[in-house]
């Protein structure tokens, strides 16, 4: 970068500093790289990342960039696949300020800001039996801004329910900073006054296009298919009014025409009754004929999968056996049917069966309504893209593109496309897609490092573009947006007249070409071959990462430091720099040092390492495991201390209880406010080395409650109770009406349910090892796990009796590392499966909150957790978008900002609740502090709402 350009970015940051907080103006080497990475196979590093929190701040950013002629790119979730959201200039990233929503017309419409996750929008609409129209496969992670900006569609959406068809209104900020709200008459009139030439230009283009019958007919033909290549030219033939044209041009414009600060969708009915069939056909031609036959049928989705696609998932757990025995040319259709009620569903299933009559299948077509099988079928379909990512050679990326053929020529197109891939040396390519729309995704691994690979890829894409866009009159981009990967081919697909029309549109909105330049439209014929992302081997744990970003939605540090994807990005860059060896320049060495120093806090210290990211990752990567390994490497010198603590663990827990007693005494003398102030001051003076005291810090737990003798009653079922070290240390909160410790509650509940409780020997010395493992002390963690394993085998008589541990994270740790003979259960699973049948419940007349811990989520206990809570209380609140609490053992004390960031917004959601319930004592401390209500063990709720079967409440 030239000195003048560097100076321009420094000047921009200085100018914005008066309007935007310093922590939201980011230009350090680590975070610009991390935040600048998206799911595509392109890499550009922004010079400045800005996180405006409202429209006024965003308008200020645009004004200052326009003054300096600096390009800007908008970023939502960064799950886009074609290079829409990368830049080497200014990246505007959406933060918490863009997540508001408003339900309209009793759910018939919804107004959403661009930072709302797609699945969250549907969660909000669920009580009304409705949803937004678009349903991309990434809906659990992608944001509304990206869905609208790419005109993303999906499995069931087709063309009838995409953003273009279901947009009601927009709030949009143009390149010159002007805000237009199409729902507000005053805003529309003001815009007509100030931007008359823009609207007149759009209306002129509309009139000219409609008068040009060959062009107008071509546009209509293109949008009978799924099509996101270029701008939404259908707006010019569908509308005559300038504001309506503008509104619909914004959909699919990928941030090149303006910024969508809010969108109002007309919602669609979410039919509750669902069924699916996985139909197998002998060859692709038969499969395509079946697709055409199904087109007029009342189906919600028809997903095509070729034999290579099915082969990529056939060996995964739970897959149907038939996948392994299909002949080489076979293909499948996943047929989804939905209805408002059972009668309608059955009638539609019969219509589908009738449509397929006479078409040869490899086995009878059978619909399932069983939830687990239905989900399995969709798991097969949704697992195809990551399946390729998981088996690719390290160092290669995964290319996914999506084309659309006219459905009547789908069988020809599939065969021709397959032939192209084979001729160019891509036999491993898999094909799948939304068959009813003629929409096919093709996925293949691609390396760019070896000689000739870039040229091979170019030759492939050139022929694919000619085949699909010209010979078949199809779409080169059906739903993923044009991006950088297809920008050089837009003119080839559309022709010179339509292409010139797109450039006119761009000039009307953005005459200086500052909004996301080189995306959608580009004069550079090799743009798609430049700035390719390196994916060097960095760590076996994460090398399969395809940087999709699906993990980010559940990561507690997303809004604080780095996400799992971004942690991997930086590890890869460090690996790349290290591999340079003697060839590294002084600048490379300096950059490596800067990244390593910053990564300590950004990547390692602020990772909760709970493994929740693995539940969202398409290839099951636990980034927390990589971080724990890095902690081990950093803490090798602390191994002797860890060993001393482990060997004298009972004494260590006594010291911890003594510390809590001392803190409680200080609290009583100083008061909460002064205690908090002094603690913060001491932590600041120590350079954040001292832990942060919390007002929610509880009393010490009374260990004496464990001194009890078994009754030895022969007629009572036995359970081994293992209180975790956390519950042996942390007792009840100081100000909570529930004054009993978790141990006291658990023992009382087990007595009430008629269990004989067995306590392991030397219980004060036992630990599952997780406290050591999370710090990277693997050797001591292993030692403690073996020690515990031995004692539990003795206590359970080699697995004869179940083990109840009162802390969910510890239970998961034990399940992963202890003897398989042991039946290890945490509070929710034990209470749901074993206590509920033994107790009589009277639900409390209370509104309560529940927090499903990371470990409970990983163990698949979310539904049981909510079911248990609803059996015990009148109303149960599960706070939205609160996943991992970020307390992570002791991070709530040592890195309190992680806990605070993860739980931002919790207090508002639980404000009307009497209390909250969870199954991890340390998590409950952080939840109480940031939620503003007491959080207790879920066993406390069950104890309060229950009585012994046939008896009175105790």
Coordinates of N, CA and C in Angstrom, one line a residue, residues 475-647:
X475 N -29.1 -20.2 -15.5 CA -28.5 -19.2 -14.6 C -27.2 -19.7 -14.1
X476 N -26.2 -18.9 -14.1 CA -24.9 -19.2 -13.5 C -24.9 -19.1 -12.0
X477 N -25.8 -18.3 -11.5 CA -26.0 -18.1 -10.0 C -27.4 -18.2 -9.8
X478 N -27.9 -19.3 -9.1 CA -29.3 -19.4 -8.9 C -29.7 -18.8 -7.5
X479 N -28.9 -18.9 -6.5 CA -29.3 -18.4 -5.2 C -28.2 -17.9 -4.3
X480 N -26.9 -18.1 -4.7 CA -25.8 -17.8 -3.8 C -25.3 -16.4 -4.0
X481 N -25.9 -15.6 -5.0 CA -25.3 -14.3 -5.3 C -24.2 -14.4 -6.2
X482 N -24.0 -13.3 -7.0 CA -22.9 -13.3 -8.0 C -21.5 -13.3 -7.4
X483 N -21.3 -12.3 -6.5 CA -20.0 -12.2 -5.9 C -18.8 -12.0 -6.9
X484 N -17.6 -12.3 -6.4 CA -16.4 -12.2 -7.3 C -16.3 -13.4 -8.2
X485 N -16.8 -14.5 -7.8 CA -16.5 -15.7 -8.6 C -17.2 -15.7 -9.9
X486 N -18.4 -15.1 -10.0 CA -19.1 -15.1 -11.3 C -19.2 -13.7 -11.9
X487 N -18.6 -12.7 -11.3 CA -18.6 -11.3 -11.9 C -18.1 -11.3 -13.3
X488 N -17.0 -12.0 -13.6 CA -16.5 -12.0 -15.0 C -17.4 -12.6 -16.0
X489 N -18.4 -13.3 -15.6 CA -19.3 -14.1 -16.5 C -20.6 -13.5 -16.7
X490 N -20.9 -12.4 -16.0 CA -22.3 -11.8 -16.0 C -22.7 -11.4 -17.4
X491 N -21.7 -10.8 -18.2 CA -22.1 -10.4 -19.5 C -22.3 -11.6 -20.4
X492 N -21.5 -12.6 -20.2 CA -21.6 -13.8 -21.0 C -23.0 -14.4 -20.9
X493 N -23.5 -14.4 -19.7 CA -24.9 -15.0 -19.4 C -26.0 -14.1 -20.0
X494 N -25.8 -12.8 -19.7 CA -26.9 -11.9 -19.9 C -26.9 -11.2 -21.3
X495 N -25.7 -11.1 -21.9 CA -25.6 -10.4 -23.2 C -25.3 -8.9 -23.0
X496 N -24.8 -8.3 -24.0 CA -24.2 -6.9 -23.9 C -25.3 -5.9 -23.5
X497 N -26.5 -6.1 -24.1 CA -27.6 -5.1 -23.8 C -28.0 -5.1 -22.3
X498 N -28.2 -6.3 -21.8 CA -28.6 -6.4 -20.3 C -27.4 -6.0 -19.5
X499 N -26.2 -6.3 -19.9 CA -25.0 -6.0 -19.1 C -24.8 -4.5 -19.0
X500 N -25.0 -3.8 -20.1 CA -24.9 -2.3 -20.2 C -26.0 -1.7 -19.3
X501 N -27.1 -2.3 -19.2 CA -28.2 -1.9 -18.4 C -27.8 -1.9 -16.9
X502 N -27.1 -3.0 -16.5 CA -26.7 -3.1 -15.1 C -25.7 -2.0 -14.8
X503 N -24.8 -1.7 -15.7 CA -23.8 -0.7 -15.4 C -24.5 0.7 -15.3
X504 N -25.6 0.9 -16.1 CA -26.3 2.1 -15.9 C -27.0 2.2 -14.5
X505 N -27.5 1.1 -14.1 CA -28.1 1.1 -12.7 C -27.0 1.4 -11.7
X506 N -25.9 0.8 -11.8 CA -24.8 1.0 -10.8 C -24.4 2.5 -10.8
X507 N -24.3 3.1 -12.0 CA -23.9 4.5 -12.1 C -25.0 5.4 -11.5
X508 N -26.3 5.1 -11.6 CA -27.3 5.9 -11.0 C -27.2 5.9 -9.5
X509 N -26.9 4.8 -8.9 CA -26.9 4.7 -7.4 C -25.5 5.1 -6.8
X510 N -24.4 4.7 -7.5 CA -23.1 4.8 -7.0 C -22.1 5.3 -8.0
X511 N -22.3 6.5 -8.5 CA -21.5 7.0 -9.6 C -19.9 7.0 -9.3
X512 N -19.5 7.0 -8.1 CA -18.1 7.0 -7.8 C -17.6 5.5 -7.6
X513 N -18.5 4.6 -7.7 CA -18.1 3.2 -7.5 C -17.4 2.9 -6.2
X514 N -18.0 3.3 -5.1 CA -17.4 3.1 -3.8 C -18.0 2.0 -3.0
X515 N -19.2 1.6 -3.4 CA -19.9 0.5 -2.7 C -19.6 -0.8 -3.2
X516 N -18.8 -1.6 -2.5 CA -18.4 -2.9 -2.8 C -18.0 -3.1 -4.3
X517 N -17.0 -2.4 -4.7 CA -16.6 -2.5 -6.1 C -16.1 -3.9 -6.4
X518 N -16.2 -4.2 -7.7 CA -15.7 -5.5 -8.2 C -16.6 -6.7 -7.8
X519 N -17.7 -6.4 -7.2 CA -18.7 -7.4 -6.9 C -19.9 -7.2 -7.8
X520 N -20.4 -8.2 -8.4 CA -21.5 -8.3 -9.4 C -21.0 -7.8 -10.7
X521 N -20.4 -6.6 -10.8 CA -19.9 -6.0 -12.0 C -18.4 -5.8 -12.0
X522 N -17.7 -6.2 -13.0 CA -16.3 -6.0 -13.0 C -15.8 -6.0 -14.4
X523 N -14.8 -5.2 -14.7 CA -14.2 -5.2 -16.1 C -13.0 -6.1 -16.1
X524 N -12.7 -6.7 -14.9 CA -11.5 -7.6 -14.8 C -11.9 -9.0 -15.2
X525 N -11.4 -9.6 -16.3 CA -11.8 -10.9 -16.7 C -11.2 -12.0 -15.9
X526 N -10.2 -11.7 -15.1 CA -9.6 -12.7 -14.2 C -9.8 -12.5 -12.7
X527 N -10.8 -11.7 -12.4 CA -11.1 -11.3 -11.0 C -11.3 -12.6 -10.2
X528 N -11.9 -13.6 -10.7 CA -12.3 -14.8 -10.0 C -11.0 -15.7 -9.7
X529 N -9.9 -15.3 -10.3 CA -8.7 -16.1 -10.1 C -7.7 -15.3 -9.2
X530 N -8.1 -14.2 -8.7 CA -7.1 -13.4 -7.9 C -7.5 -13.4 -6.4
X531 N -6.5 -13.1 -5.6 CA -6.8 -13.0 -4.1 C -7.4 -14.2 -3.6
X532 N -6.8 -15.4 -4.0 CA -7.3 -16.7 -3.5 C -6.8 -16.9 -2.1
X533 N -7.7 -17.5 -1.3 CA -7.4 -17.7 0.1 C -6.4 -18.9 0.4
X534 N -5.3 -18.6 1.1 CA -4.5 -19.8 1.5 C -5.1 -20.6 2.6
X535 N -5.0 -21.9 2.6 CA -5.5 -22.7 3.6 C -4.5 -23.7 4.1
X536 N -3.3 -23.2 4.6 CA -2.2 -24.1 5.0 C -2.6 -25.0 6.2
X537 N -1.9 -26.1 6.3 CA -2.1 -27.0 7.5 C -1.6 -26.2 8.7
X538 N -2.5 -26.2 9.7 CA -2.1 -25.5 10.9 C -2.2 -26.4 12.2
X539 N -3.2 -27.2 12.2 CA -3.5 -28.1 13.4 C -4.4 -29.2 12.9
X540 N -4.1 -30.4 13.2 CA -5.0 -31.5 12.7 C -6.4 -31.4 13.3
X541 N -6.5 -30.7 14.4 CA -7.9 -30.6 15.0 C -8.8 -29.7 14.1
X542 N -8.2 -28.7 13.4 CA -9.0 -27.8 12.7 C -8.7 -27.7 11.2
X543 N -7.9 -28.5 10.7 CA -7.5 -28.4 9.3 C -8.6 -28.7 8.4
X544 N -9.7 -29.4 8.8 CA -10.8 -29.6 8.0 C -11.8 -28.4 7.9
X545 N -11.5 -27.4 8.6 CA -12.4 -26.2 8.7 C -12.6 -25.6 7.3
X546 N -13.8 -25.4 6.9 CA -14.1 -24.7 5.6 C -14.4 -23.3 5.7
X547 N -14.3 -22.7 7.0 CA -14.5 -21.3 7.3 C -15.9 -20.8 6.9
X548 N -16.9 -21.7 7.1 CA -18.2 -21.3 6.8 C -18.8 -20.3 7.7
X549 N -18.4 -20.3 9.0 CA -18.9 -19.4 10.0 C -20.1 -19.9 10.7
X550 N -20.6 -21.1 10.5 CA -21.7 -21.6 11.2 C -21.6 -21.7 12.7
X551 N -20.3 -21.8 13.2 CA -20.0 -21.9 14.6 C -20.3 -20.6 15.3
X552 N -20.3 -19.4 14.6 CA -20.2 -18.1 15.3 C -21.4 -17.8 16.1
X553 N -22.6 -18.3 15.7 CA -23.8 -17.9 16.4 C -23.9 -18.4 17.8
X554 N -23.1 -19.5 18.2 CA -23.2 -20.0 19.6 C -21.9 -19.6 20.4
X555 N -21.0 -18.9 19.8 CA -19.7 -18.6 20.5 C -19.9 -17.5 21.4
X556 N -19.5 -17.6 22.7 CA -19.7 -16.5 23.7 C -18.8 -15.3 23.4
X557 N -17.7 -15.5 22.7 CA -16.8 -14.4 22.5 C -17.0 -13.7 21.2
X558 N -18.1 -14.0 20.5 CA -18.3 -13.4 19.1 C -18.3 -11.9 19.1
X559 N -18.9 -11.3 20.1 CA -19.0 -9.8 20.2 C -17.9 -9.2 21.0
X560 N -16.9 -10.0 21.5 CA -15.8 -9.5 22.3 C -14.5 -9.6 21.6
X561 N -14.1 -10.8 21.2 CA -12.8 -10.9 20.5 C -13.0 -11.7 19.2
X562 N -12.7 -13.0 19.2 CA -12.7 -13.8 18.0 C -13.7 -14.9 18.2
X563 N -14.2 -15.4 17.0 CA -15.0 -16.6 16.9 C -14.2 -17.8 16.7
X564 N -14.8 -19.0 16.7 CA -14.0 -20.2 16.4 C -13.4 -20.1 15.0
X565 N -14.2 -19.7 14.0 CA -13.7 -19.5 12.6 C -12.5 -18.6 12.6
X566 N -12.6 -17.5 13.3 CA -11.5 -16.5 13.3 C -10.3 -17.0 14.0
X567 N -10.5 -17.8 15.1 CA -9.3 -18.4 15.7 C -8.5 -19.3 14.8
X568 N -9.3 -20.0 14.0 CA -8.6 -20.9 13.0 C -7.9 -20.1 11.9
X569 N -8.6 -19.0 11.5 CA -8.0 -18.1 10.4 C -6.6 -17.6 10.9
X570 N -6.5 -17.2 12.1 CA -5.2 -16.7 12.6 C -4.2 -17.8 12.8
X571 N -4.6 -19.0 13.3 CA -3.7 -20.1 13.4 C -3.1 -20.5 12.0
X572 N -4.0 -20.4 11.0 CA -3.5 -20.7 9.6 C -2.5 -19.7 9.1
X573 N -2.8 -18.4 9.4 CA -1.8 -17.4 9.0 C -0.5 -17.5 9.7
X574 N -0.5 -17.8 11.0 CA 0.7 -18.1 11.7 C 1.5 -19.3 11.1
X575 N 0.7 -20.3 10.8 CA 1.4 -21.5 10.1 C 2.0 -21.1 8.8
X576 N 1.3 -20.3 8.0 CA 1.8 -19.9 6.7 C 3.1 -19.1 6.9
X577 N 3.1 -18.2 7.8 CA 4.3 -17.3 8.1 C 5.4 -18.2 8.6
X578 N 5.1 -19.1 9.5 CA 6.2 -20.0 10.0 C 6.8 -20.8 8.9
X579 N 5.9 -21.3 7.9 CA 6.4 -22.1 6.9 C 7.4 -21.4 5.9
X580 N 7.3 -20.1 5.9 CA 8.2 -19.3 5.0 C 9.7 -19.5 5.4
X581 N 9.9 -19.8 6.7 CA 11.3 -20.1 7.1 C 12.3 -19.0 6.7
X582 N 13.3 -19.4 6.1 CA 14.4 -18.4 5.7 C 13.9 -17.4 4.7
X583 N 12.8 -17.7 4.0 CA 12.3 -16.8 2.9 C 11.5 -15.7 3.5
X584 N 11.2 -15.8 4.8 CA 10.4 -14.7 5.5 C 11.1 -13.4 5.5
X585 N 10.4 -12.4 5.1 CA 11.0 -11.0 5.1 C 10.9 -10.4 6.5
X586 N 11.5 -9.3 6.7 CA 11.5 -8.6 8.0 C 10.0 -8.3 8.3
X587 N 9.3 -7.9 7.3 CA 7.9 -7.5 7.5 C 7.1 -8.8 7.9
X588 N 7.4 -9.9 7.3 CA 6.7 -11.2 7.7 C 7.0 -11.5 9.1
X589 N 8.2 -11.4 9.6 CA 8.6 -11.7 10.9 C 7.9 -10.8 11.9
X590 N 7.9 -9.5 11.5 CA 7.2 -8.5 12.4 C 5.7 -8.8 12.5
X591 N 5.1 -9.2 11.4 CA 3.7 -9.5 11.4 C 3.4 -10.8 12.3
X592 N 4.3 -11.8 12.2 CA 4.1 -13.0 12.9 C 4.2 -12.7 14.4
X593 N 5.2 -11.8 14.8 CA 5.3 -11.4 16.2 C 4.0 -10.7 16.7
X594 N 3.5 -9.8 15.9 CA 2.3 -9.1 16.3 C 1.1 -10.0 16.5
X595 N 1.0 -11.0 15.5 CA -0.1 -11.9 15.6 C 0.0 -12.8 16.9
X596 N 1.2 -13.3 17.1 CA 1.4 -14.2 18.3 C 1.1 -13.5 19.6
X597 N 1.5 -12.2 19.7 CA 1.3 -11.5 20.9 C -0.2 -11.2 21.1
X598 N -0.8 -10.8 20.1 CA -2.3 -10.5 20.2 C -3.1 -11.7 20.4
X599 N -2.7 -12.8 19.8 CA -3.5 -14.0 19.9 C -3.7 -14.6 21.3
X600 N -2.7 -14.3 22.2 CA -2.8 -14.8 23.5 C -4.1 -14.4 24.2
X601 N -4.5 -13.1 24.1 CA -5.7 -12.7 24.7 C -6.9 -13.0 23.7
X602 N -6.7 -12.5 22.5 CA -7.8 -12.6 21.5 C -8.3 -14.0 21.2
X603 N -7.3 -14.9 21.1 CA -7.6 -16.3 20.6 C -7.7 -17.3 21.7
X604 N -6.8 -17.2 22.8 CA -6.7 -18.2 23.8 C -7.4 -17.9 25.1
X605 N -7.1 -16.7 25.6 CA -7.6 -16.4 27.0 C -9.1 -16.2 26.9
X606 N -9.7 -15.7 25.8 CA -11.1 -15.4 25.8 C -11.9 -16.5 25.1
X607 N -11.4 -17.7 25.0 CA -12.1 -18.8 24.4 C -12.7 -19.6 25.6
X608 N -14.0 -19.8 25.6 CA -14.6 -20.6 26.7 C -14.2 -22.1 26.6
X609 N -13.9 -22.6 25.4 CA -13.4 -23.9 25.2 C -14.4 -25.0 25.7
X610 N -15.7 -24.7 25.5 CA -16.7 -25.6 26.0 C -17.1 -26.7 24.9
X611 N -16.6 -26.4 23.6 CA -16.9 -27.4 22.6 C -18.3 -27.2 21.9
X612 N -19.0 -26.1 22.3 CA -20.3 -25.8 21.8 C -20.3 -25.6 20.3
X613 N -19.1 -25.0 19.8 CA -19.0 -24.7 18.4 C -19.1 -26.0 17.6
X614 N -18.6 -27.1 18.1 CA -18.7 -28.4 17.4 C -20.1 -28.8 17.1
X615 N -21.1 -28.4 17.9 CA -22.5 -28.8 17.6 C -23.0 -28.1 16.4
X616 N -22.4 -26.9 16.0 CA -22.9 -26.2 14.8 C -22.0 -26.4 13.6
X617 N -20.8 -26.9 13.9 CA -19.9 -27.1 12.8 C -20.3 -28.2 11.8
X618 N -20.3 -28.0 10.5 CA -20.7 -29.1 9.6 C -19.8 -30.3 9.6
X619 N -18.5 -30.1 10.0 CA -17.6 -31.2 10.1 C -17.2 -31.5 11.5
X620 N -17.9 -31.0 12.5 CA -17.8 -31.4 13.9 C -16.5 -30.9 14.6
X621 N -15.9 -29.8 14.1 CA -14.7 -29.4 14.7 C -14.9 -28.7 16.1
X622 N -14.2 -29.1 17.1 CA -14.2 -28.5 18.4 C -13.0 -27.6 18.5
X623 N -13.2 -26.3 18.2 CA -12.1 -25.4 18.2 C -11.5 -25.2 19.6
X624 N -12.4 -25.4 20.6 CA -11.9 -25.4 22.0 C -10.9 -26.4 22.3
X625 N -10.9 -27.5 21.6 CA -9.8 -28.5 21.8 C -8.5 -28.0 21.3
X626 N -8.5 -27.3 20.2 CA -7.3 -26.6 19.7 C -6.8 -25.6 20.7
X627 N -7.7 -24.9 21.3 CA -7.3 -23.8 22.3 C -6.7 -24.5 23.5
X628 N -7.3 -25.6 24.0 CA -6.8 -26.3 25.2 C -5.4 -26.8 24.9
X629 N -5.1 -27.3 23.7 CA -3.8 -27.7 23.4 C -2.8 -26.5 23.4
X630 N -3.2 -25.4 22.9 CA -2.4 -24.2 23.0 C -2.1 -23.8 24.4
X631 N -3.1 -23.9 25.3 CA -2.9 -23.6 26.7 C -1.9 -24.5 27.3
X632 N -2.0 -25.8 26.9 CA -1.0 -26.7 27.4 C 0.4 -26.3 27.1
X633 N 0.6 -25.9 25.8 CA 1.9 -25.5 25.4 C 2.4 -24.3 26.1
X634 N 1.4 -23.4 26.5 CA 1.8 -22.1 27.2 C 2.0 -22.4 28.6
X635 N 1.5 -23.4 29.2 CA 1.5 -23.6 30.7 C 2.4 -24.8 31.1
X636 N 3.3 -25.2 30.2 CA 4.1 -26.4 30.6 C 4.8 -26.1 31.9
X637 N 5.2 -24.9 32.2 CA 5.9 -24.6 33.5 C 5.1 -24.7 34.7
X638 N 3.8 -24.8 34.5 CA 2.9 -24.8 35.7 C 2.4 -26.2 36.0
X639 N 3.0 -27.2 35.3 CA 2.6 -28.6 35.6 C 2.9 -29.0 37.0
X640 N 4.0 -28.7 37.6 CA 4.3 -29.0 39.0 C 3.2 -28.5 39.9
X641 N 2.8 -27.3 39.7 CA 1.8 -26.7 40.6 C 0.5 -27.4 40.4
X642 N 0.1 -27.7 39.2 CA -1.1 -28.5 38.9 C -1.1 -29.9 39.6
X643 N 0.1 -30.5 39.6 CA 0.3 -31.8 40.2 C 0.1 -31.7 41.7
X644 N 0.6 -30.6 42.3 CA 0.5 -30.5 43.8 C -1.0 -30.3 44.1
X645 N -1.7 -29.4 43.3 CA -3.1 -29.2 43.6 C -3.9 -30.5 43.5
X646 N -3.6 -31.2 42.4 CA -4.3 -32.5 42.2 C -4.1 -33.5 43.2
X647 N -2.8 -33.6 43.7 CA -2.5 -34.6 44.8 C -3.0 -34.2 46.1

